[in-house]
Short mmCIF file of C-alpha atoms in Angstrom, two decimals:
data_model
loop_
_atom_site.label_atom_id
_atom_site.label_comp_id
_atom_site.label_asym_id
_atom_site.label_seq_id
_atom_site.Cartn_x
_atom_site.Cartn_y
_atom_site.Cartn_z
CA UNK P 1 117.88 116.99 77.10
CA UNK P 2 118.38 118.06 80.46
CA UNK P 3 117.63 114.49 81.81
CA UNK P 4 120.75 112.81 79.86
CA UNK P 5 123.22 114.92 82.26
CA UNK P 6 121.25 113.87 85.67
CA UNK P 7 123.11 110.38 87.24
CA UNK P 8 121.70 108.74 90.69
CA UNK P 9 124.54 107.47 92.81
CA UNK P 10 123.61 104.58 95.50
CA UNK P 11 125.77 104.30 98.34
CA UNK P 12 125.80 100.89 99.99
CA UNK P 13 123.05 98.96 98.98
CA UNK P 14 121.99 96.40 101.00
CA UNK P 15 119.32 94.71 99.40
CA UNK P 16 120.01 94.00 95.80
CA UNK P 17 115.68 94.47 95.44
CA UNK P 18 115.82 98.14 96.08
CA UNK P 19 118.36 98.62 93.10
CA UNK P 20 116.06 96.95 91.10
CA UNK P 21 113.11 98.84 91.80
CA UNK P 22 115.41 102.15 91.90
CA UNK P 23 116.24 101.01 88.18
CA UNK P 24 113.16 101.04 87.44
CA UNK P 25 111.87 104.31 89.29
CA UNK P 26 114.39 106.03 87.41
CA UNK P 27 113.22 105.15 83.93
CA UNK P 28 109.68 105.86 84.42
CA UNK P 29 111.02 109.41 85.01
CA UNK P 30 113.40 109.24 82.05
CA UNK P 31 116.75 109.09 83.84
CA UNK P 32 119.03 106.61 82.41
CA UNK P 33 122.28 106.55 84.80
CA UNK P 34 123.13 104.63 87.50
CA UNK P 35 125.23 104.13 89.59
CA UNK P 36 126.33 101.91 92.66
CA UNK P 37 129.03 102.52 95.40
CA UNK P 38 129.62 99.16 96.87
CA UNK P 39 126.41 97.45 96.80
CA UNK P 40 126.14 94.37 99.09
CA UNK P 41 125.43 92.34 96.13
CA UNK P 42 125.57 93.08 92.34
CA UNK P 43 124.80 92.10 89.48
CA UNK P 44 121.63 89.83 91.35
CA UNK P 45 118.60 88.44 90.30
CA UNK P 46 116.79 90.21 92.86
CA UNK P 47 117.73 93.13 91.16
CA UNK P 48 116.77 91.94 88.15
CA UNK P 49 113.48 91.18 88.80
CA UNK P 50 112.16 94.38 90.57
CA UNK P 51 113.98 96.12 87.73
CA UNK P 52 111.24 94.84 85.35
CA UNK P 53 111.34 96.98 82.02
CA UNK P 54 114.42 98.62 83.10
CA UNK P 55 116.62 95.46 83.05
CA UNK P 56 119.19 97.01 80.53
CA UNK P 57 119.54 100.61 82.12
CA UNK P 58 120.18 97.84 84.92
CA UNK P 59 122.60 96.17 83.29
CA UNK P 60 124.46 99.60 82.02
CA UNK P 61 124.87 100.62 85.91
CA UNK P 62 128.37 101.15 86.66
CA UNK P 63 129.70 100.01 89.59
CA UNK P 64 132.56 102.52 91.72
CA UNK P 65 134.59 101.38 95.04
CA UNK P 66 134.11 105.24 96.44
CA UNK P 67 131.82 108.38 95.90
CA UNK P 68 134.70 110.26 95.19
CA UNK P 69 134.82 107.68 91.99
CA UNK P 70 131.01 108.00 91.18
CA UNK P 71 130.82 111.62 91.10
CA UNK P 72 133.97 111.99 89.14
CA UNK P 73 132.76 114.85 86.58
CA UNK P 74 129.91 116.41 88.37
CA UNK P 75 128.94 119.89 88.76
CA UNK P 76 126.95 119.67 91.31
CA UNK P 77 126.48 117.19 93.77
CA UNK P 78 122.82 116.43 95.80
CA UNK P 79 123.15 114.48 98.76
CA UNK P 80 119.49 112.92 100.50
CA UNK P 81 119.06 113.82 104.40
CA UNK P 82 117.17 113.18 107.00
CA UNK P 83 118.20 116.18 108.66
CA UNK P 84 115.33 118.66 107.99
CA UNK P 85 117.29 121.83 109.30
CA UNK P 86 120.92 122.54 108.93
CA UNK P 87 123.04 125.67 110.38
CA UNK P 88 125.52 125.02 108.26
CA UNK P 89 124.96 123.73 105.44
CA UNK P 90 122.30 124.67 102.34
CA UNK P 91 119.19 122.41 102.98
CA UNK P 92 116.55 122.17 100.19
CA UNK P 93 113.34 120.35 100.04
CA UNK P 94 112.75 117.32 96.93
CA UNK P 95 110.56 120.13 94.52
CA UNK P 96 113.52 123.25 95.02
CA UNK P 97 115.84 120.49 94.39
CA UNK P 98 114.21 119.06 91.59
CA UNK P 99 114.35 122.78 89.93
CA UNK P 100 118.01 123.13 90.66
CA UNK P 101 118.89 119.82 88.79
CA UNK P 102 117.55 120.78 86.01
CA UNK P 103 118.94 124.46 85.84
CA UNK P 104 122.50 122.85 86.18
CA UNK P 105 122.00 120.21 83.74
CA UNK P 106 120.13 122.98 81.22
CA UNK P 107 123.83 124.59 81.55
CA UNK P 108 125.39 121.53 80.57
CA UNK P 109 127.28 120.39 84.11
CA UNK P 110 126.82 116.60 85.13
CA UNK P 111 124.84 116.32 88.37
CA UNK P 112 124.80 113.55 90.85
CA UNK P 113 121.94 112.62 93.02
CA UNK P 114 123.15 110.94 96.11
CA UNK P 115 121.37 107.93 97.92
CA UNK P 116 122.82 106.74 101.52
CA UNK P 117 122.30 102.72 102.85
CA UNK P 118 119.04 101.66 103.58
CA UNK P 119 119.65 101.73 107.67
CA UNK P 120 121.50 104.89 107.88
CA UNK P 121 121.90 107.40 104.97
CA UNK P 122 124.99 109.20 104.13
CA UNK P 123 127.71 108.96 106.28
CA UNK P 124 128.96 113.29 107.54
CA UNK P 125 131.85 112.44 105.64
CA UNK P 126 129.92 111.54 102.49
CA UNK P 127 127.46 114.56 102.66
CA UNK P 128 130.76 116.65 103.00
CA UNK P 129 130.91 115.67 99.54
CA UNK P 130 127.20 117.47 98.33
CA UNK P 131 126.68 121.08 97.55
CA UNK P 132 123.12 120.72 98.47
CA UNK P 133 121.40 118.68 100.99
CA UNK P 134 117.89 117.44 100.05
CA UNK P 135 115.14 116.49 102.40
CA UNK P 136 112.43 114.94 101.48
CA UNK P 137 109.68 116.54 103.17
CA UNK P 138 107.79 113.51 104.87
CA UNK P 139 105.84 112.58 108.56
CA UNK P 140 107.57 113.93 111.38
CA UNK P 141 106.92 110.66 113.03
CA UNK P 142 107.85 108.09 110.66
CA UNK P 143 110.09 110.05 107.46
CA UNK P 144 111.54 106.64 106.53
CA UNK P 145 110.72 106.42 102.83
CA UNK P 146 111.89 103.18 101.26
CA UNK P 147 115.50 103.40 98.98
CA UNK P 148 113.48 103.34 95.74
CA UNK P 149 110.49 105.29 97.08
CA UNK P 150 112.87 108.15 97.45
CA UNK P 151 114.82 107.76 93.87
CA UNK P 152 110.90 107.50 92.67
CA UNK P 153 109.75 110.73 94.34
CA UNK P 154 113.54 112.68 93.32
CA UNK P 155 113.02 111.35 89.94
CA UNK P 156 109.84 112.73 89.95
CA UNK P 157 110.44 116.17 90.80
CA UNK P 158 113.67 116.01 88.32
CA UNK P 159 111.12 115.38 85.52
CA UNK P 160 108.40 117.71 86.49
CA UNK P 161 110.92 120.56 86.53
CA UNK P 162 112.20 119.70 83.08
CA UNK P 163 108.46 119.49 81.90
CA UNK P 164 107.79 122.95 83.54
CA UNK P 165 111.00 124.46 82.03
CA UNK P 166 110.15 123.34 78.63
CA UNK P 167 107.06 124.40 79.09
CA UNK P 168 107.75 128.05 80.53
CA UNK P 169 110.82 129.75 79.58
CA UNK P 170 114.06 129.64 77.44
CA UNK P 171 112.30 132.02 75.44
CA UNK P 172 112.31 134.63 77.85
CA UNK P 173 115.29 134.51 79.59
CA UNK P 174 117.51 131.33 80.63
CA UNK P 175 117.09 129.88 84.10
CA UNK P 176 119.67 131.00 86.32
CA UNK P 177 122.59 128.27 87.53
CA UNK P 178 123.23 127.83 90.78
CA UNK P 179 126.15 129.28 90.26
CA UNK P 180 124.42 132.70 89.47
CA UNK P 181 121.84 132.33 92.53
CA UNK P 182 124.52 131.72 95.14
CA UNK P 183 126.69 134.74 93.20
CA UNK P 184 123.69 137.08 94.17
CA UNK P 185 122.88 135.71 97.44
CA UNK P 186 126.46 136.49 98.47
CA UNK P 187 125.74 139.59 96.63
CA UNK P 188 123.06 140.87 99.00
CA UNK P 189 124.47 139.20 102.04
CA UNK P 190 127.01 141.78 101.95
CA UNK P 191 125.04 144.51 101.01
CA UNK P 192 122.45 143.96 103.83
CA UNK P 193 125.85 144.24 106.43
CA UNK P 194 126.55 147.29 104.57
CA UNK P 195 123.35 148.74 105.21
CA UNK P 196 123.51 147.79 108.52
CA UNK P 197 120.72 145.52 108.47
CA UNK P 198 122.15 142.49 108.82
CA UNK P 199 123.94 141.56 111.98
CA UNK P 200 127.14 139.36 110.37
CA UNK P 201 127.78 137.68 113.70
CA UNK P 202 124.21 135.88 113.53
CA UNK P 203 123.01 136.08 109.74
CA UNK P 204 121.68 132.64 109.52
CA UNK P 205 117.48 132.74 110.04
CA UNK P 206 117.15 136.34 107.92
CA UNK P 207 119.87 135.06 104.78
CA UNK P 208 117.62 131.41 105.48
CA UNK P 209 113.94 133.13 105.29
CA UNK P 210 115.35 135.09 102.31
CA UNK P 211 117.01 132.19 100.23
CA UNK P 212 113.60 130.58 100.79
CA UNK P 213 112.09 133.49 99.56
CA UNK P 214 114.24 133.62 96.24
CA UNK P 215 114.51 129.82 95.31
CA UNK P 216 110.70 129.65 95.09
CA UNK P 217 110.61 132.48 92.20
CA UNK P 218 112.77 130.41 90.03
CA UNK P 219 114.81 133.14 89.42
CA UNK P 220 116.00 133.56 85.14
CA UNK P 221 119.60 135.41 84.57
CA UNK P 222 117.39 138.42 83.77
CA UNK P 223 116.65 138.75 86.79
CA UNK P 224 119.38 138.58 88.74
CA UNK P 225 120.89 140.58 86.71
CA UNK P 226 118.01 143.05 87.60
CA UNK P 227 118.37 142.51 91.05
CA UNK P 228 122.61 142.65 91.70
CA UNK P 229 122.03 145.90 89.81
CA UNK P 230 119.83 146.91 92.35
CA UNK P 231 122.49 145.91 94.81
CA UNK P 232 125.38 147.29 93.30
CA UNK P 233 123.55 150.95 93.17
CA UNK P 234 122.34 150.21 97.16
CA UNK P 235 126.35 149.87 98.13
CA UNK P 236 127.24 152.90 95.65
CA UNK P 237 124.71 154.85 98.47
CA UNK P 238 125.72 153.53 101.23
CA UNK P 239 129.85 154.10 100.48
CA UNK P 240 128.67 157.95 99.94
CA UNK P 241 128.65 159.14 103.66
CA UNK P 242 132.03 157.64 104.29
CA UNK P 243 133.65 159.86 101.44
CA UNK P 244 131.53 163.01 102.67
CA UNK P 245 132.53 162.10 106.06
CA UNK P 246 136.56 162.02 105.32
CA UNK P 247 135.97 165.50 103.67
CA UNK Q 1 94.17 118.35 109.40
CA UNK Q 2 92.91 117.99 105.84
CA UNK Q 3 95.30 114.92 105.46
CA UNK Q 4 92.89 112.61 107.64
CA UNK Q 5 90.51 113.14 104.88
CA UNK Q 6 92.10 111.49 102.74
CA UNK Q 7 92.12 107.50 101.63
CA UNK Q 8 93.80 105.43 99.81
CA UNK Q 9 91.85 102.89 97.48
CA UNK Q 10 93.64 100.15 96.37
CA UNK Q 11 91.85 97.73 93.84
CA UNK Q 12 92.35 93.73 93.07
CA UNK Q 13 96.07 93.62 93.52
CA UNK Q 14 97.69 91.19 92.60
CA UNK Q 15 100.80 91.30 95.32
CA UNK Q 16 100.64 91.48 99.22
CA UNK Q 17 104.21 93.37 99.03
CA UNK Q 18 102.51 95.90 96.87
CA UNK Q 19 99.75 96.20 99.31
CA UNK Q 20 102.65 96.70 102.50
CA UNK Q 21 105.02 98.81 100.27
CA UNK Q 22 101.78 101.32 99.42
CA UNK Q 23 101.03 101.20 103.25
CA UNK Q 24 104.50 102.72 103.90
CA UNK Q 25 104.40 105.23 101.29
CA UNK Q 26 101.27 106.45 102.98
CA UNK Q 27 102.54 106.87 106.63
CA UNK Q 28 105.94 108.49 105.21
CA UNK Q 29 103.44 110.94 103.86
CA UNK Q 30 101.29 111.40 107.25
CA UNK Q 31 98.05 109.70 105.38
CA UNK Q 32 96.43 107.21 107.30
CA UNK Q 33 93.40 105.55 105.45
CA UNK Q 34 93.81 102.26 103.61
CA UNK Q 35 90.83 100.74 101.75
CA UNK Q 36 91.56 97.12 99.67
CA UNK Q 37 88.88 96.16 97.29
CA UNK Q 38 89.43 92.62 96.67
CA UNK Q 39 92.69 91.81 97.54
CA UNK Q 40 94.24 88.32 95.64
CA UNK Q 41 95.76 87.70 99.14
CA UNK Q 42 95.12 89.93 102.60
CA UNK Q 43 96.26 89.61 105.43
CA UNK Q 44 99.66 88.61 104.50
CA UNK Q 45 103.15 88.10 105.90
CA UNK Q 46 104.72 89.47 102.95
CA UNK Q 47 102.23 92.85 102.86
CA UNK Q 48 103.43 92.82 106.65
CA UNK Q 49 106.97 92.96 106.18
CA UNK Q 50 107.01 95.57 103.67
CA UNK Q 51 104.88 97.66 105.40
CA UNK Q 52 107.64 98.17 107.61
CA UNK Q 53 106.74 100.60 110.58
CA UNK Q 54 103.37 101.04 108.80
CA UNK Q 55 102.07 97.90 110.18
CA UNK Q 56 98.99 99.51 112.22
CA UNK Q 57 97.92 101.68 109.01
CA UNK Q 58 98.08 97.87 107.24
CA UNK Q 59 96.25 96.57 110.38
CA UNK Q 60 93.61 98.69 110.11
CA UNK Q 61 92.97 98.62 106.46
CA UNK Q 62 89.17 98.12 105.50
CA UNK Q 63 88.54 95.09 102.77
CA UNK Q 64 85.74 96.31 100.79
CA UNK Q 65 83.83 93.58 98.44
CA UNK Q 66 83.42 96.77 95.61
CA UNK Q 67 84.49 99.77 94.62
CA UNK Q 68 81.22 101.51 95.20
CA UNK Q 69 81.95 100.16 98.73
CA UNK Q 70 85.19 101.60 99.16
CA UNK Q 71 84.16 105.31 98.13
CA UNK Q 72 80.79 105.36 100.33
CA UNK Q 73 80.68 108.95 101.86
CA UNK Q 74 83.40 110.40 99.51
CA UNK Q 75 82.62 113.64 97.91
CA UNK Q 76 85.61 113.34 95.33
CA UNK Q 77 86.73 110.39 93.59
CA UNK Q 78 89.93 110.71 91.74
CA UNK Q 79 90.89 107.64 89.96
CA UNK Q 80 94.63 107.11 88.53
CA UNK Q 81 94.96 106.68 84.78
CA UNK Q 82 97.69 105.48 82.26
CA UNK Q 83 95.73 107.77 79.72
CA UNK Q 84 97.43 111.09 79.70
CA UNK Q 85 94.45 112.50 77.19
CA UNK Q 86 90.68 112.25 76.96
CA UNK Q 87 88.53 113.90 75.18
CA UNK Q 88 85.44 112.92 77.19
CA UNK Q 89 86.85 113.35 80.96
CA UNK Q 90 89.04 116.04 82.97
CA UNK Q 91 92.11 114.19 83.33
CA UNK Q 92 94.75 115.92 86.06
CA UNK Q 93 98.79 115.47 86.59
CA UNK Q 94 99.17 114.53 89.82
CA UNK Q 95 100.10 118.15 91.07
CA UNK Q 96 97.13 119.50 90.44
CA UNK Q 97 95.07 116.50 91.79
CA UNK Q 98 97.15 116.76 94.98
CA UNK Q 99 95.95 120.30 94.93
CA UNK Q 100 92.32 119.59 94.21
CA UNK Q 101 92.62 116.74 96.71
CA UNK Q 102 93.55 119.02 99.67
CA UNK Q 103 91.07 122.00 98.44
CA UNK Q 104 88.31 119.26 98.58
CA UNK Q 105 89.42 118.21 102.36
CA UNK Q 106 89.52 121.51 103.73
CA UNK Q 107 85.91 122.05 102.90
CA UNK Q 108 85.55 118.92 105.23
CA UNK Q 109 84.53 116.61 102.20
CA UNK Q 110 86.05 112.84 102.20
CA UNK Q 111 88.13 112.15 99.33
CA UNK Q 112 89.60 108.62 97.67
CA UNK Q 113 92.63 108.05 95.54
CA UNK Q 114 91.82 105.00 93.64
CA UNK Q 115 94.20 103.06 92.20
CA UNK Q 116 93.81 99.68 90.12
CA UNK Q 117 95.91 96.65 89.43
CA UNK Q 118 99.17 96.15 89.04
CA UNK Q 119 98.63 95.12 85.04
CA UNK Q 120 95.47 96.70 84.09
CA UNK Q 121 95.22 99.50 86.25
CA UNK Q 122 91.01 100.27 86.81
CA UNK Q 123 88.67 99.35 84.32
CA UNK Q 124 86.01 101.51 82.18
CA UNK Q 125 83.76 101.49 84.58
CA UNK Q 126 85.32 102.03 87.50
CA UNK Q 127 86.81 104.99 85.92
CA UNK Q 128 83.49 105.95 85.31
CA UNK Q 129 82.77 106.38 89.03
CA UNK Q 130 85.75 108.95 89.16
CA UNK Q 131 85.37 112.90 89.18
CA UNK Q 132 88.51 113.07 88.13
CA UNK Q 133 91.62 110.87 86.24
CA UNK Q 134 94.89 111.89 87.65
CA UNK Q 135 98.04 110.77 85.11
CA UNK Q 136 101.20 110.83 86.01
CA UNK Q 137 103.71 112.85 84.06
CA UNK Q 138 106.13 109.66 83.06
CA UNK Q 139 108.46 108.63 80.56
CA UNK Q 140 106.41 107.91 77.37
CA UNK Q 141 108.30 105.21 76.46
CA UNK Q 142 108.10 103.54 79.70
CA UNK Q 143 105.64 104.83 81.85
CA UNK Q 144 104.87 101.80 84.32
CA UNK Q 145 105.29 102.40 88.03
CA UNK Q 146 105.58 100.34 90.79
CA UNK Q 147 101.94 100.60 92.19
CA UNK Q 148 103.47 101.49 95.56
CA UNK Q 149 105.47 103.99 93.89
CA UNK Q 150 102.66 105.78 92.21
CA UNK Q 151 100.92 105.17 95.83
CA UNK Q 152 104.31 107.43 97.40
CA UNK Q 153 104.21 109.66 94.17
CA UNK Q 154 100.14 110.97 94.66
CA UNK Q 155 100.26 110.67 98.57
CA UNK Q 156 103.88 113.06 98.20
CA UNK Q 157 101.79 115.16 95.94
CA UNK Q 158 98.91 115.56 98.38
CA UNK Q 159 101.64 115.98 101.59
CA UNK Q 160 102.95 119.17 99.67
CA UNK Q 161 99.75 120.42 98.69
CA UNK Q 162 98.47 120.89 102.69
CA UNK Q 163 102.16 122.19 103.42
CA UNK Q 164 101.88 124.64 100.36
CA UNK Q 165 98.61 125.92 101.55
CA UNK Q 166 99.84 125.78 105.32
CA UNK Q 167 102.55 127.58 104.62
CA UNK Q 168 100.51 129.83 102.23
CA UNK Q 169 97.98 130.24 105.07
CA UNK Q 170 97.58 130.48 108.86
CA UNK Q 171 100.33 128.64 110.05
CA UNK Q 172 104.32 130.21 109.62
CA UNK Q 173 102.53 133.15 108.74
CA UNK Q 174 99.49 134.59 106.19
CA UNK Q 175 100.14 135.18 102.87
CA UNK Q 176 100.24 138.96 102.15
CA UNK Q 177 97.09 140.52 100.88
CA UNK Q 178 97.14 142.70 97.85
CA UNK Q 179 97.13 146.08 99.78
CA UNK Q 180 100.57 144.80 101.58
CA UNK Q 181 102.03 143.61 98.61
CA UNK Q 182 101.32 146.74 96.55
CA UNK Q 183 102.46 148.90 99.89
CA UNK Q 184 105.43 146.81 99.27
CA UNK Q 185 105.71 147.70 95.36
CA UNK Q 186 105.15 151.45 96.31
CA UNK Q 187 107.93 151.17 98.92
CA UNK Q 188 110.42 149.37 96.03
CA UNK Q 189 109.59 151.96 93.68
CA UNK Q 190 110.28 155.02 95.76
CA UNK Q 191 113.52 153.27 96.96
CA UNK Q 192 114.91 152.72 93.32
CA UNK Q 193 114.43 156.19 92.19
CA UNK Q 194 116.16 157.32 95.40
CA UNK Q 195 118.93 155.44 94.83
CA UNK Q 196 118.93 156.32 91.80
CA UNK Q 197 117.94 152.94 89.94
CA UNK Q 198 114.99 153.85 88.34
CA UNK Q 199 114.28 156.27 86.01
CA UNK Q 200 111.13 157.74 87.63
CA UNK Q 201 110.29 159.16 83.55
CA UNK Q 202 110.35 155.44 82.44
CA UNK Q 203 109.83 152.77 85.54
CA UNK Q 204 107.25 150.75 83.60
CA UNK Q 205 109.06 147.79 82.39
CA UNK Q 206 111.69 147.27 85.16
CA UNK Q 207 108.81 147.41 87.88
CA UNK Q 208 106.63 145.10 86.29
CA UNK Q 209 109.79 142.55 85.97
CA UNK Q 210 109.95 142.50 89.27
CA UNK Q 211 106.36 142.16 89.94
CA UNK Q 212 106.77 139.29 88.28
CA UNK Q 213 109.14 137.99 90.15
CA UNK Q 214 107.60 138.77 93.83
CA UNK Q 215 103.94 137.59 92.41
CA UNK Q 216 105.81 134.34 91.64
CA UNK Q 217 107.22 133.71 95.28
CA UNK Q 218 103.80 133.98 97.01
CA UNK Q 219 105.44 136.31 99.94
CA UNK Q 220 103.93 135.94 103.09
CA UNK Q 221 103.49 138.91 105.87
CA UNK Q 222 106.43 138.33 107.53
CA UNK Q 223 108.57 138.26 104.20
CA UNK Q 224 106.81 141.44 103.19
CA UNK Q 225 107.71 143.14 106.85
CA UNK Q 226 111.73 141.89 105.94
CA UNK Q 227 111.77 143.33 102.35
CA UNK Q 228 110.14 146.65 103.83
CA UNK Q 229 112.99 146.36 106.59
CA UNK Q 230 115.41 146.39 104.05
CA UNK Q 231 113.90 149.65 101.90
CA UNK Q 232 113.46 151.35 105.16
CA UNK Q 233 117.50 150.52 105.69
CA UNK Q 234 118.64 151.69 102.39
CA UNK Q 235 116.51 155.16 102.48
CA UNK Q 236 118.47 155.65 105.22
CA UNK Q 237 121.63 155.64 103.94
CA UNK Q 238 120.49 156.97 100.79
CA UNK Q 239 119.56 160.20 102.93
CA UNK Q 240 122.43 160.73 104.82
CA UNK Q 241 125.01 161.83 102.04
CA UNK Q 242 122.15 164.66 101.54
CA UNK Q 243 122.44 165.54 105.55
CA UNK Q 244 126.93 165.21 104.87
CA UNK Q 245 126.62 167.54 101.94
CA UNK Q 246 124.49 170.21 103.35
CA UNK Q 247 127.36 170.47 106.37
#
């Protein structure tokens, strides 16, 4: 049970209510792990109550004194943003996100979800410390979801992936880990400079619009297999010339 | 904008934070239309403060004295349900409703999200007065949001269904039609055997793999000009060793 392997990791906490009703959030979706980076105040009755049913998945949180501590073990780490757009760093929206989890955890790797402090996220330092950034794609003029609003909505897209995986492959051919999808999209970045098609002093929009492109077919090993393939006979082609050339 | 369409019907709850927390989870999700039918306690300090920078959606909410009241003028009623089955009524998840939601706004109709209170949910017959039930996909053994979180869950839902269909349409840029798309499976084709991928005798199942996989990504225009950029690239260089040899 993909699920089992997924823990959500709250940095901060101010106000013991929100850890409550994160608790809570989280087992509506089926997630059972929990766990708090210095929270302001903990254990709390505050908590407690907003927790409601979830009272003992409450009471089985474990508490760290770093991130470094609470993500001990993980695969894969997801770190919430604000930030919409990032140069630098891989940015994915709550649904991609939700599919990526659950690819991981299908694989067997522990995955963190992180959650910054009410007032101001994740600190750089902190989202350092994620593979993947998620955004939660909200109102350009007012984005601030509340603490357990946001565990409710990534909890939600966590489950609906696992529903739609059940649901749709395995059969088939096994989703592909993230592992695999970053393997071929380093795989066809190079190719594309081979080609000369890509420009490798400015790849970022074209490797961007084509990631984008990619993570919504929910690619299975199949077909990336399929598709490096396709690659590897592309850079067989294109390494021709030179060797006729030195002749 | 089909998201001013849109309102949020909330019915007989039970607690003014629910009320301001729902308000929230509306504005993060750029809807704006807040109907209350009998509300135990409204206006309210406490709805205020959770309503957080949401206050003026809160402000402006209309107190109705029935739910008949509350959907005057809508042409879609979807009402949320614990029942995941019925035999008797077309119940939705909620990412279809969000999708039905937005379709239905687009045309220009009004449509309300209805939900009920915090321990009952709706009754019979206000069910009755729904087109649709939307359930949310939940943890069987413990399925019992937060009404404000099932408030952030359907208005998130209905947010990413006019983003899909903005992205899908008009917009970044128009989906492909099927004459592009199947220029752009003629163009893949052609390339493959060139490079010597596909075995022109025998390209049946390979191509329709990755049909598939493009039909699954929804490419838009502007993907389909990239891909073509690339095939256009690698013909290239698949032609020049031709142009070496025959030196």
């Amino acid at each position: 049970m993909p699920l089992g392997k997924v823990r959500i990791v709250l940095v901060e906490t101010t106000h013991p209510g929100n850890i409550g009703a994160a608790a809570r959030a989280m087992r509506t979706m089926g997630l059972c792990h929990l766990y708090l980076v210095n929270p302001k105040r903990f254990p709390c009755a505050e908590a407690t109550a907003m927790a409601s049913g979830a009272d003992k998945l409450l009471a089985q949180a474990k508490v760290c004194t770093s991130l470094a501590q609470a993500i001990t073990g993980c695969q894969k780490v997801f770190g919430l943003s604000a930030r919409s757009r990032s140069i630098s760093w891989p940015v994915l929206n709550t649904r991609d996100s939700g599919v990526l989890v659950v690819q991981e955890a299908l694989r067997g790797g522990e995955v963190a979800i992180v959650f910054g402090r009410e007032n101001s996220g994740l600190s750089n330092l902190e989202l350092d410390r994620c593979n993947y950034w998620v955004h939660i794609p909200s109102n350009p003029t007012y984005s601030s979801l509340n603490l357990a609003a946001a565990v409710q909505v990534m909890a939600y897209e966590v489950r609906m992936a696992s529903m739609m995986d059940d649901s749709r492959h395995s059969a088939e051919s096994p989703s592909a880990s993230i592992g695999e999808i970053e393997g071929f999209f380093r795989h066809l970045e190079q190719t594309l400079i081979k080609i000369d098609f890509l420009n490798s002093s400015n790849p970022k929009l074209l490797m961007r619009r084509l990631r984008c492109l990619f993570f919504r077919a929910h690619l299975n090993v199949r077909e990336i297999n399929i598709l490096r393939g396709i690659l590897t006979a592309v850079q067989k082609k294109a390494q021709i010339p030179e060797a006729a050339m030195k002749k």
